[in-house]
CSV table of C-alpha atoms in Angstrom, one decimal:
chain,number,residue,atom,x,y,z
F,1,ARG,CA,-131.4,52.9,11.1
F,2,MET,CA,-128.2,54.5,10.3
F,3,LEU,CA,-126.8,53.1,14.3
F,4,LYS,CA,-128.3,49.1,12.5
F,5,LEU,CA,-126.1,50.3,10.8
F,6,ILE,CA,-122.7,50.4,12.3
F,7,ILE,CA,-123.7,47.4,14.5
F,8,LEU,CA,-122.2,45.1,12.7
F,9,PRO,CA,-118.7,46.1,11.8
F,10,LEU,CA,-118.8,47.7,15.1
F,11,ILE,CA,-119.2,43.9,17.1
F,12,ILE,CA,-116.6,42.3,14.7
F,13,SER,CA,-114.0,44.6,15.2
F,14,SER,CA,-113.9,45.5,18.9
F,15,MET,CA,-115.0,41.4,19.8
F,16,ILE,CA,-112.2,41.1,17.9
F,17,THR,CA,-109.7,43.3,18.6
F,18,GLY,CA,-110.8,42.7,22.1
F,19,VAL,CA,-109.9,39.4,22.6
F,20,ALA,CA,-106.5,40.0,20.9
F,21,ALA,CA,-105.5,42.4,23.1
F,22,LEU,CA,-106.1,40.5,26.2
F,23,ASP,CA,-103.8,37.0,27.0
F,24,SER,CA,-106.0,33.4,26.8
F,25,SER,CA,-106.2,33.1,30.7
F,26,VAL,CA,-106.7,36.2,31.1
F,27,SER,CA,-109.1,36.6,28.7
F,28,GLY,CA,-111.0,33.8,30.6
F,29,LYS,CA,-111.7,35.6,34.1
F,30,ILE,CA,-112.2,38.2,32.7
F,31,GLY,CA,-114.7,37.0,31.3
F,32,LEU,CA,-116.1,34.4,34.0
F,33,ARG,CA,-116.3,38.2,36.1
F,34,ALA,CA,-118.6,39.3,33.1
F,35,VAL,CA,-120.8,35.9,33.3
F,36,VAL,CA,-120.9,36.3,36.6
F,37,TYR,CA,-121.7,39.4,37.3
F,38,TYR,CA,-124.4,39.3,34.3
F,39,PHE,CA,-126.0,35.8,36.3
F,40,CYS,CA,-126.3,37.3,39.8
F,41,THR,CA,-127.8,40.8,38.1
F,42,THR,CA,-130.6,39.1,36.1
F,43,VAL,CA,-131.6,37.2,38.7
F,44,ILE,CA,-131.9,39.7,41.8
F,45,ALA,CA,-133.9,42.1,38.8
F,46,VAL,CA,-136.2,38.8,38.6
F,47,VAL,CA,-137.0,38.1,41.8
F,48,LEU,CA,-137.6,41.3,42.2
F,49,GLY,CA,-139.7,42.3,39.7
F,50,ILE,CA,-141.3,38.4,41.5
F,51,VAL,CA,-141.6,40.2,44.9
F,52,LEU,CA,-142.9,43.4,43.6
F,53,VAL,CA,-145.8,41.8,41.3
F,54,VAL,CA,-146.8,38.9,44.0
F,55,THR,CA,-147.5,42.7,46.4
F,56,ILE,CA,-149.0,45.4,44.8
F,57,LYS,CA,-151.1,42.2,42.2
F,58,PRO,CA,-151.9,44.5,39.5
F,59,GLY,CA,-153.7,41.6,38.2
F,60,VAL,CA,-156.3,40.6,41.0
F,61,SER,CA,-158.5,43.0,40.3
F,62,GLN,CA,-159.0,43.0,36.9
F,63,ASN,CA,-160.3,39.7,34.6
F,64,ALA,CA,-158.3,38.6,31.0
F,65,ALA,CA,-161.9,39.3,29.2
F,66,GLU,CA,-161.7,42.8,29.9
F,67,ILE,CA,-158.9,43.8,28.6
F,68,ASP,CA,-158.7,43.9,24.6
F,69,ARG,CA,-156.2,41.7,22.6
F,70,THR,CA,-153.6,43.3,19.7
F,71,GLY,CA,-151.8,41.5,17.3
F,72,SER,CA,-151.0,38.2,17.4
F,73,THR,CA,-149.3,34.9,19.7
F,74,PRO,CA,-145.4,33.7,18.3
F,75,GLU,CA,-145.5,30.7,18.0
F,76,VAL,CA,-142.5,29.1,20.1
F,77,THR,CA,-141.7,25.6,22.1
F,78,THR,CA,-139.1,26.0,24.9
F,79,VAL,CA,-137.1,22.6,23.6
F,80,ASP,CA,-137.0,24.0,19.6
F,81,ALA,CA,-135.4,28.2,21.3
F,82,MET,CA,-133.1,26.9,23.7
F,83,LEU,CA,-131.8,24.5,20.6
F,84,ASP,CA,-132.6,27.3,18.4
F,85,LEU,CA,-129.8,29.7,20.8
F,86,VAL,CA,-127.4,27.1,21.1
F,87,ARG,CA,-127.6,26.9,16.7
F,88,ASN,CA,-127.6,29.8,16.9
F,89,MET,CA,-123.5,29.6,18.4
F,90,PHE,CA,-121.9,28.2,15.7
F,91,PRO,CA,-124.0,29.4,12.2
F,92,GLU,CA,-123.0,27.1,9.2
F,93,ASN,CA,-121.7,30.0,7.1
F,94,LEU,CA,-120.8,33.4,8.4
F,95,VAL,CA,-121.8,36.0,5.8
F,96,GLN,CA,-125.5,34.7,6.4
F,97,ALA,CA,-125.3,35.3,10.2
F,98,CYS,CA,-125.1,38.2,9.0
F,99,PHE,CA,-128.4,38.8,8.8
F,100,GLN,CA,-130.3,35.7,9.0
F,101,GLN,CA,-130.4,33.7,12.6
F,102,PHE,CA,-131.8,29.4,12.8
F,103,LYS,CA,-135.5,29.3,13.5
F,104,THR,CA,-136.9,25.5,14.2
F,105,LYS,CA,-140.9,25.8,13.1
F,106,ARG,CA,-143.0,22.6,13.5
F,107,GLU,CA,-146.2,22.4,10.6
F,108,GLU,CA,-148.5,19.9,11.0
F,109,LEU,CA,-148.7,17.0,9.3
F,110,LYS,CA,-152.4,17.0,6.9
F,111,PRO,CA,-153.6,12.9,6.8
F,112,PRO,CA,-152.5,11.8,3.9
F,113,SER,CA,-155.7,11.0,1.6
F,114,GLU,CA,-154.1,9.2,-0.9
F,115,PRO,CA,-150.8,6.9,0.3
F,116,GLU,CA,-148.0,8.5,-1.4
F,117,ARG,CA,-144.3,7.9,-0.5
F,118,ASN,CA,-142.2,11.0,0.3
F,119,SER,CA,-138.7,10.6,-0.7
F,120,THR,CA,-137.3,12.9,2.3
F,121,VAL,CA,-138.1,10.5,6.3
F,122,ASP,CA,-139.7,13.1,8.3
F,123,GLU,CA,-139.0,13.6,11.2
F,124,LEU,CA,-142.7,12.6,13.3
F,125,VAL,CA,-143.4,14.3,15.6
F,126,THR,CA,-146.9,13.2,17.0
F,127,ALA,CA,-148.4,15.8,19.4
F,128,ILE,CA,-151.9,14.4,21.7
F,129,MET,CA,-155.1,16.7,22.2
F,130,THR,CA,-157.5,16.3,23.4
F,131,THR,CA,-161.4,17.4,22.1
F,132,ALA,CA,-164.3,18.5,24.1
F,133,ASN,CA,-165.3,15.1,23.5
F,134,GLN,CA,-162.3,13.7,25.0
F,135,GLU,CA,-162.1,11.4,22.2
F,136,ASN,CA,-157.7,11.0,21.7
F,137,SER,CA,-157.1,12.6,18.7
F,138,THR,CA,-152.9,12.8,17.0
F,139,LYS,CA,-151.6,16.1,15.4
F,140,ASP,CA,-148.8,15.2,12.9
F,141,TYR,CA,-145.9,17.7,13.4
F,142,LYS,CA,-143.2,18.1,11.0
F,143,ILE,CA,-139.8,19.8,12.5
F,144,VAL,CA,-138.5,22.0,10.2
F,145,GLY,CA,-135.3,24.2,10.6
F,146,MET,CA,-135.6,28.2,8.3
F,147,TYR,CA,-134.0,30.8,8.5
F,148,THR,CA,-135.3,33.8,9.6
F,149,ASP,CA,-134.5,38.0,9.4
F,150,GLY,CA,-132.0,39.2,11.9
F,151,VAL,CA,-128.7,39.6,12.8
F,152,ASN,CA,-127.5,36.3,14.5
F,153,VAL,CA,-124.9,38.2,17.2
F,154,LEU,CA,-124.9,35.2,19.0
F,155,GLY,CA,-122.9,33.5,15.6
F,156,LEU,CA,-121.5,36.7,15.6
F,157,ILE,CA,-119.5,37.1,19.2
F,158,VAL,CA,-118.6,33.2,19.5
F,159,PHE,CA,-116.7,33.6,16.1
F,160,CYS,CA,-115.4,36.9,16.9
F,161,LEU,CA,-113.9,35.4,19.9
F,162,VAL,CA,-111.9,32.2,18.4
F,163,PHE,CA,-111.6,34.1,15.6
F,164,GLY,CA,-110.0,36.9,18.6
F,165,ILE,CA,-107.9,34.5,20.7
F,166,VAL,CA,-106.1,32.8,16.8
F,167,ILE,CA,-104.8,36.4,16.4
F,168,GLY,CA,-103.2,37.0,19.4
F,169,LYS,CA,-101.7,33.4,20.2
F,170,MET,CA,-100.5,34.4,16.2
F,171,GLY,CA,-97.8,37.1,17.6
F,172,GLU,CA,-96.2,38.3,14.9
F,173,LYS,CA,-98.1,37.4,12.3
F,174,GLY,CA,-101.5,37.4,13.4
F,175,GLN,CA,-100.1,41.5,13.8
F,176,VAL,CA,-101.1,42.4,10.3
F,177,LEU,CA,-105.3,41.2,11.5
F,178,VAL,CA,-104.8,42.9,15.3
F,179,ASP,CA,-103.9,46.1,13.5
F,180,PHE,CA,-106.4,45.8,10.9
F,181,PHE,CA,-109.0,45.3,13.2
F,182,ASN,CA,-108.4,48.2,14.8
F,183,ALA,CA,-109.1,50.2,12.6
F,184,LEU,CA,-111.4,48.7,11.8
F,185,ASN,CA,-113.1,49.7,15.2
F,186,ASP,CA,-111.2,53.4,15.1
F,187,ALA,CA,-112.7,54.1,11.9
F,188,THR,CA,-116.1,52.4,13.4
F,189,MET,CA,-116.3,54.7,16.5
F,190,LYS,CA,-115.6,58.0,14.1
F,191,ILE,CA,-118.4,57.4,11.6
F,192,VAL,CA,-120.7,57.1,15.4
F,193,GLN,CA,-119.9,61.0,16.2
F,194,ILE,CA,-120.6,61.7,12.7
F,195,ILE,CA,-124.5,59.7,13.4
F,196,MET,CA,-124.6,61.2,16.6
F,197,TRP,CA,-124.2,64.8,16.1
F,198,TYR,CA,-128.7,63.6,13.1
F,199,MET,CA,-129.7,61.9,17.1
F,200,PRO,CA,-131.8,64.5,18.0
F,201,PHE,CA,-133.6,64.9,14.6
F,202,GLY,CA,-134.5,60.9,14.4
F,203,ILE,CA,-135.4,60.3,18.1
F,204,MET,CA,-137.7,63.0,17.4
F,205,PHE,CA,-140.1,61.6,14.7
F,206,LEU,CA,-139.2,58.5,15.7
F,207,ILE,CA,-141.1,58.8,18.9
F,208,ALA,CA,-143.8,61.1,17.5
F,209,GLY,CA,-144.5,59.0,15.2
F,210,LYS,CA,-143.9,55.9,17.8
F,211,ILE,CA,-147.3,58.3,19.6
F,212,ILE,CA,-149.4,59.1,16.3
F,213,GLU,CA,-149.3,55.2,16.6
F,214,VAL,CA,-151.7,54.2,19.1
F,215,ASN,CA,-155.5,54.1,18.7
F,216,ASP,CA,-156.6,53.0,21.8
F,217,TRP,CA,-155.8,55.7,25.1
F,218,GLU,CA,-157.7,53.3,26.8
F,219,ILE,CA,-155.0,51.0,27.0
F,220,PHE,CA,-153.0,52.2,29.1
F,221,ARG,CA,-155.9,53.0,32.1
F,222,LYS,CA,-156.5,49.6,32.3
F,223,LEU,CA,-152.8,48.2,32.7
F,224,GLY,CA,-152.2,51.9,34.3
F,225,LEU,CA,-151.0,49.0,37.4
F,226,TYR,CA,-149.7,47.3,35.8
F,227,MET,CA,-147.4,49.3,33.7
F,228,ALA,CA,-146.3,51.1,37.4
F,229,THR,CA,-145.5,47.3,39.0
F,230,VAL,CA,-143.2,47.3,35.8
F,231,LEU,CA,-142.0,51.0,36.1
F,232,SER,CA,-141.1,50.9,40.0
F,233,GLY,CA,-139.3,47.5,39.8
F,234,LEU,CA,-137.4,48.4,37.0
F,235,ALA,CA,-136.7,51.7,39.0
F,236,ILE,CA,-135.8,50.5,42.4
F,237,HIS,CA,-133.3,48.4,39.7
F,238,SER,CA,-131.3,50.6,38.3
F,239,VAL,CA,-131.8,53.8,41.0
F,240,VAL,CA,-131.0,51.3,44.2
F,241,ILE,CA,-129.7,47.9,43.0
F,242,LEU,CA,-127.1,48.1,40.5
F,243,PRO,CA,-125.6,51.5,42.1
F,244,LEU,CA,-125.3,50.3,44.9
F,245,ILE,CA,-123.6,47.0,43.8
F,246,TYR,CA,-121.0,49.3,42.0
F,247,LEU,CA,-120.4,51.4,44.7
F,248,VAL,CA,-119.7,48.3,46.9
F,249,ILE,CA,-117.2,46.7,44.6
F,250,VAL,CA,-115.8,49.7,42.6
F,251,ARG,CA,-116.0,52.1,46.2
F,252,LYS,CA,-117.4,55.1,43.5
F,253,ASN,CA,-119.6,56.9,43.4
F,254,PRO,CA,-122.0,55.5,41.0
F,255,PHE,CA,-124.4,57.7,40.2
F,256,GLN,CA,-121.6,59.7,37.9
F,257,PHE,CA,-120.9,56.1,36.3
F,258,ALA,CA,-124.7,56.6,35.1
F,259,MET,CA,-124.1,60.6,33.8
F,260,GLY,CA,-122.1,60.3,31.8
F,261,MET,CA,-123.5,56.8,30.5
F,262,ALA,CA,-126.6,60.1,29.4
F,263,GLN,CA,-126.4,60.6,26.1
F,264,ALA,CA,-126.6,55.9,25.9
F,265,LEU,CA,-129.7,55.1,28.4
F,266,LEU,CA,-132.0,58.7,26.1
F,267,THR,CA,-131.0,57.0,22.7
F,268,ALA,CA,-131.5,53.3,24.4
F,269,LEU,CA,-134.8,55.3,25.3
F,270,MET,CA,-135.6,55.7,22.6
F,271,ILE,CA,-134.0,53.0,20.2
F,272,SER,CA,-135.2,50.3,22.2
F,273,SER,CA,-132.6,48.1,21.1
F,274,SER,CA,-130.0,47.3,23.3
F,275,SER,CA,-127.7,46.3,20.3
F,276,ALA,CA,-128.1,49.5,18.5
F,277,THR,CA,-127.0,51.5,21.2
F,278,LEU,CA,-123.8,50.1,21.6
F,279,PRO,CA,-122.2,52.3,19.6
F,280,VAL,CA,-123.1,55.1,21.6
F,281,THR,CA,-122.6,53.0,25.1
F,282,PHE,CA,-119.1,52.4,23.5
F,283,ARG,CA,-118.1,56.0,23.0
F,284,CYS,CA,-119.7,56.8,26.5
F,285,ALA,CA,-118.6,54.1,29.1
F,286,GLU,CA,-114.7,55.0,27.3
F,287,GLU,CA,-114.5,58.5,26.8
F,288,LYS,CA,-117.1,59.9,29.8
F,289,ASN,CA,-116.6,57.6,32.4
F,290,HIS,CA,-112.9,56.0,31.6
F,291,VAL,CA,-113.4,52.0,31.0
F,292,ASP,CA,-110.0,50.8,30.0
F,293,LYS,CA,-110.5,49.7,26.6
F,294,ARG,CA,-109.7,46.4,26.3
F,295,ILE,CA,-112.6,46.0,29.3
F,296,THR,CA,-115.0,47.6,27.3
F,297,ARG,CA,-114.1,45.8,23.6
F,298,PHE,CA,-114.4,42.3,24.9
F,299,VAL,CA,-117.6,42.7,27.4
F,300,LEU,CA,-119.8,45.9,25.9
F,301,PRO,CA,-120.7,43.5,23.0
F,302,VAL,CA,-120.8,40.2,24.9
F,303,GLY,CA,-123.4,42.2,27.7
F,304,ALA,CA,-125.4,43.3,24.8
F,305,THR,CA,-126.4,40.1,23.9
F,306,ILE,CA,-126.7,38.3,27.3
F,307,ASN,CA,-127.1,41.1,30.3
F,308,MET,CA,-130.7,41.4,29.6
F,309,ASP,CA,-131.5,42.5,33.3
F,310,GLY,CA,-134.7,44.8,32.3
F,311,THR,CA,-136.1,42.3,30.4
F,312,ALA,CA,-135.6,39.2,32.7
F,313,LEU,CA,-137.4,41.9,35.3
F,314,TYR,CA,-140.3,42.3,32.9
F,315,GLU,CA,-140.7,39.2,31.8
F,316,ALA,CA,-141.1,37.5,35.4
F,317,VAL,CA,-143.7,40.6,36.3
F,318,ALA,CA,-145.5,39.9,32.9
F,319,ALA,CA,-145.7,36.0,34.2
F,320,VAL,CA,-147.4,36.6,37.4
F,321,PHE,CA,-149.5,39.3,35.8
F,322,ILE,CA,-150.6,37.4,33.0
F,323,ALA,CA,-151.7,34.4,36.1
F,324,GLN,CA,-153.4,36.8,38.1
F,325,LEU,CA,-154.9,37.5,35.6
F,326,ASN,CA,-155.7,34.1,35.1
F,327,GLU,CA,-156.3,33.8,38.8
F,328,MET,CA,-154.6,31.1,38.5
F,329,GLU,CA,-153.3,30.4,42.2
F,330,LEU,CA,-149.3,30.2,41.6
F,331,ASP,CA,-147.9,27.5,44.6
F,332,VAL,CA,-143.6,27.9,44.9
F,333,GLY,CA,-142.3,25.8,42.8
F,334,GLN,CA,-144.2,28.1,39.4
F,335,ILE,CA,-142.4,30.5,41.0
F,336,VAL,CA,-139.6,29.1,40.9
F,337,THR,CA,-140.5,27.3,37.3
F,338,ILE,CA,-140.7,31.4,36.7
F,339,SER,CA,-137.6,33.1,38.2
F,340,VAL,CA,-135.9,30.4,36.3
F,341,THR,CA,-137.4,30.7,32.7
F,342,ALA,CA,-137.2,34.5,33.2
F,343,THR,CA,-133.4,34.1,33.8
F,344,ALA,CA,-132.8,31.7,31.0
F,345,ALA,CA,-134.5,33.1,27.8
F,346,SER,CA,-134.1,36.2,28.9
F,347,VAL,CA,-130.3,35.8,27.8
F,348,GLY,CA,-132.1,34.4,24.2
F,349,ALA,CA,-133.8,37.2,24.0
F,350,ALA,CA,-131.1,38.5,21.1
F,351,GLY,CA,-131.0,42.1,21.2
F,352,VAL,CA,-134.1,43.2,18.8
F,353,PRO,CA,-136.5,45.5,19.3
F,354,GLN,CA,-139.4,43.5,21.1
F,355,ALA,CA,-137.7,40.2,21.2
F,356,GLY,CA,-138.8,39.1,25.2
F,357,LEU,CA,-142.1,38.6,23.9
F,358,VAL,CA,-141.2,36.1,22.1
F,359,THR,CA,-139.1,35.1,25.0
F,360,MET,CA,-141.9,35.3,26.9
F,361,VAL,CA,-144.3,32.6,24.9
F,362,ILE,CA,-141.7,30.3,26.5
F,363,VAL,CA,-142.6,31.9,30.4
F,364,LEU,CA,-145.6,31.1,30.2
F,365,SER,CA,-145.7,27.9,28.5
F,366,ALA,CA,-143.0,26.8,31.4
F,367,VAL,CA,-146.4,27.3,33.6
F,368,GLY,CA,-149.4,26.4,31.7
F,369,LEU,CA,-150.1,29.8,31.2
F,370,PRO,CA,-152.2,30.1,28.2
F,371,ALA,CA,-149.9,32.3,25.0
F,372,GLU,CA,-152.6,33.3,23.0
F,373,ASP,CA,-152.5,35.3,26.5
F,374,VAL,CA,-148.7,37.1,26.1
F,375,THR,CA,-152.4,39.7,23.4
F,376,LEU,CA,-153.1,40.9,26.4
F,377,ILE,CA,-149.7,43.6,27.2
F,378,ILE,CA,-147.9,44.0,23.2
F,379,ALA,CA,-150.3,47.3,23.5
F,380,VAL,CA,-148.3,48.7,26.1
F,381,ASP,CA,-145.0,46.4,25.6
F,382,TRP,CA,-143.0,49.6,23.3
F,383,LEU,CA,-143.1,51.8,25.6
F,384,LEU,CA,-142.2,49.6,28.4
F,385,ASP,CA,-139.9,48.0,25.9
F,386,ARG,CA,-138.3,51.4,25.9
F,387,PHE,CA,-137.3,51.5,29.6
F,388,ARG,CA,-136.0,48.1,30.2
F,389,THR,CA,-133.7,48.8,27.4
F,390,MET,CA,-132.7,51.1,29.3
F,391,VAL,CA,-132.0,49.7,32.4
F,392,ASN,CA,-130.5,46.8,30.5
F,393,VAL,CA,-127.3,49.6,29.0
F,394,LEU,CA,-127.3,50.8,32.3
F,395,GLY,CA,-126.4,47.4,33.8
F,396,ASP,CA,-123.9,46.8,31.1
F,397,ALA,CA,-121.6,49.6,31.8
F,398,PHE,CA,-122.2,49.2,35.1
F,399,GLY,CA,-120.5,45.9,33.7
F,400,ALA,CA,-118.1,47.3,32.2
F,401,GLY,CA,-116.9,49.4,35.9
F,402,ILE,CA,-117.3,46.9,38.1
F,403,VAL,CA,-115.0,43.9,35.9
F,404,GLU,CA,-112.3,46.9,34.9
F,405,LYS,CA,-112.0,47.2,38.8
F,406,LEU,CA,-111.9,43.2,39.3
F,407,SER,CA,-109.3,43.3,37.0
F,408,GLN,CA,-106.8,45.4,37.7
F,409,LYS,CA,-104.4,43.3,38.1
F,410,GLU,CA,-103.9,41.8,35.1
F,411,LEU,CA,-104.5,44.8,33.8
F,412,GLU,CA,-101.8,46.0,35.4
F,413,GLN,CA,-99.3,43.1,35.0
F,414,MET,CA,-100.4,42.8,31.0
F,415,ASP,CA,-99.2,46.5,31.3
F,416,VAL,CA,-95.6,45.9,32.9
F,417,THR,CA,-95.4,43.7,30.1
F,418,SER,CA,-96.7,44.9,27.2
F,419,GLU,CA,-93.1,47.0,27.8
F,420,VAL,CA,-91.9,43.9,25.8
F,421,ASN,CA,-95.3,42.4,23.8
F,422,ILE,CA,-95.2,43.5,20.7
F,423,ALA,CA,-98.1,41.0,20.3
F,424,ASN,CA,-100.0,43.8,22.6
F,425,PRO,CA,-102.0,46.6,20.2
F,426,PHE,CA,-102.9,48.3,23.3
F,427,ALA,CA,-99.5,49.0,24.5
F,428,ILE,CA,-99.2,51.7,26.8
F,429,GLU,CA,-95.8,52.3,26.6
F,430,PRO,CA,-94.6,51.4,22.8
F,431,ALA,CA,-91.6,49.0,23.6
F,432,THR,CA,-88.5,50.3,24.0
F,433,LEU,CA,-85.9,48.8,22.1
F,434,ASP,CA,-83.0,50.1,20.3
F,435,ASN,CA,-82.5,49.3,16.7
F,436,GLU,CA,-78.5,48.7,18.0
F,437,GLU,CA,-79.5,47.2,20.9
F,438,HIS,CA,-82.3,44.3,19.2
F,439,ILE,CA,-78.9,43.8,16.7
F,440,ASP,CA,-77.4,42.5,19.8
F,441,THR,CA,-79.7,40.8,21.1
F,442,LYS,CA,-80.0,39.4,17.4
F,443,LYS,CA,-76.6,38.8,16.9
F,444,SER,CA,-76.4,36.9,20.6
F,445,TYR,CA,-78.6,34.5,19.7
F,446,VAL,CA,-76.8,33.2,16.6
F,447,ASN,CA,-73.6,33.0,18.2
F,448,GLY,CA,-75.3,31.1,19.8
F,449,GLY,CA,-74.7,33.0,23.2
F,450,PHE,CA,-77.9,33.4,25.2
F,451,ALA,CA,-76.6,36.2,28.2
F,452,ILE,CA,-78.6,38.4,27.3
F,453,ASP,CA,-79.3,41.8,29.0
F,454,LYS,CA,-81.1,42.0,31.7
F,455,SER,CA,-82.3,45.1,30.8
F,456,ASP,CA,-84.3,44.3,28.2
F,457,SER,CA,-85.9,41.7,28.5
F,458,VAL,CA,-87.8,40.2,25.0
F,459,SER,CA,-90.2,38.0,24.6
F,460,PHE,CA,-91.3,35.2,22.9
F,461,THR,CA,-92.5,36.5,19.9
F,462,GLN,CA,-89.3,38.0,19.1
F,463,THR,CA,-87.0,35.4,20.2
F,464,SER,CA,-88.8,32.4,18.0
F,465,GLN,CA,-87.7,34.5,15.2
F,466,PHE,CA,-83.6,34.3,15.7
């Protein structure tokens, strides 16, 4: 609960300070690199998952009827879910975005017994259901927009991006805000440090509670092969593929980097929410692995929302597994569909525990598999959820390291300009301008003489003041 409490100020302050610290051109480049990296690793994860599940065939030896179902199927339609993603990017109320997300729901309309006119014209969506005796009966649905509980991280990130760019552009006027958010960020990290001391106790009870809740250990034997497939996929992805990408690009020991992230990975394993692990991820990346703060503040919050390697891999495996249970042969087209929807849906899976189930339904309905079969795998989901969150966090961390390496030139250029750039809160070397020199340059401007001593080049933010 304490970690969840700290997410909001952390995301807001880190995103705004991170973006304000970068020139808009630089932040564009860094953002692009991060997104390309996220996309590539997610696609690799999905492909890996599909290859494994097709070769191991965990569902072939079993039938869907043999496995007990638990829980209920979340009702979602693919189109609505994708559109909700866009709607959530632009929340209509910033305060509301801190605790609610927009969600589209379809309500079935009962055929009216007596004619009554509603003042508002309902938007009707007609779905045709075929009954057993092949008669067509139509059901009318009304699309209703509603808000569900949960932080709308995507909307906040979009807002903070824009806000950060704007106050970065404002120069000295915006400096007050930049300082404020910097202070907020530091304060938040201090609180995280305090929370970290308490972590081991909290984690112990969380896990103990989860284990006590499990009534049916038999299900683990039935789904054993499926779990082994998912876990081996996650293991290969996190021990072979991600370190390999890191090694090729950064040319440093990836396992040393991963060891630096150990605390964050453990937290992810216990909390099973990549957003809630963010505070710890920040600390590990900045303090133990010494990744540039300008990169982490920009890349990590976005990564926790978008980059879901583990979830994508898990969804691909689960979809094919359910197809195998239903004895449905998947052709190449359907496997491609699964991989595309798993990639897209993993982006939409907000960083909350078990959001994967909702997106799972999207993946299943995309290939025409029965959505209610999600209930077959819910029983073991809590366990797999922890491991895939760990992979997600590891992917984010490696991403920060890789993006830092790729953006070295821009960062060095910014370090050079930061000597004169007042608007840069992360100035490595403070602007070295003595007061007297400052007054001299000012005078030369007042006199209309533009002869400035080359030794102290003055940035626009200063000259515009004179």
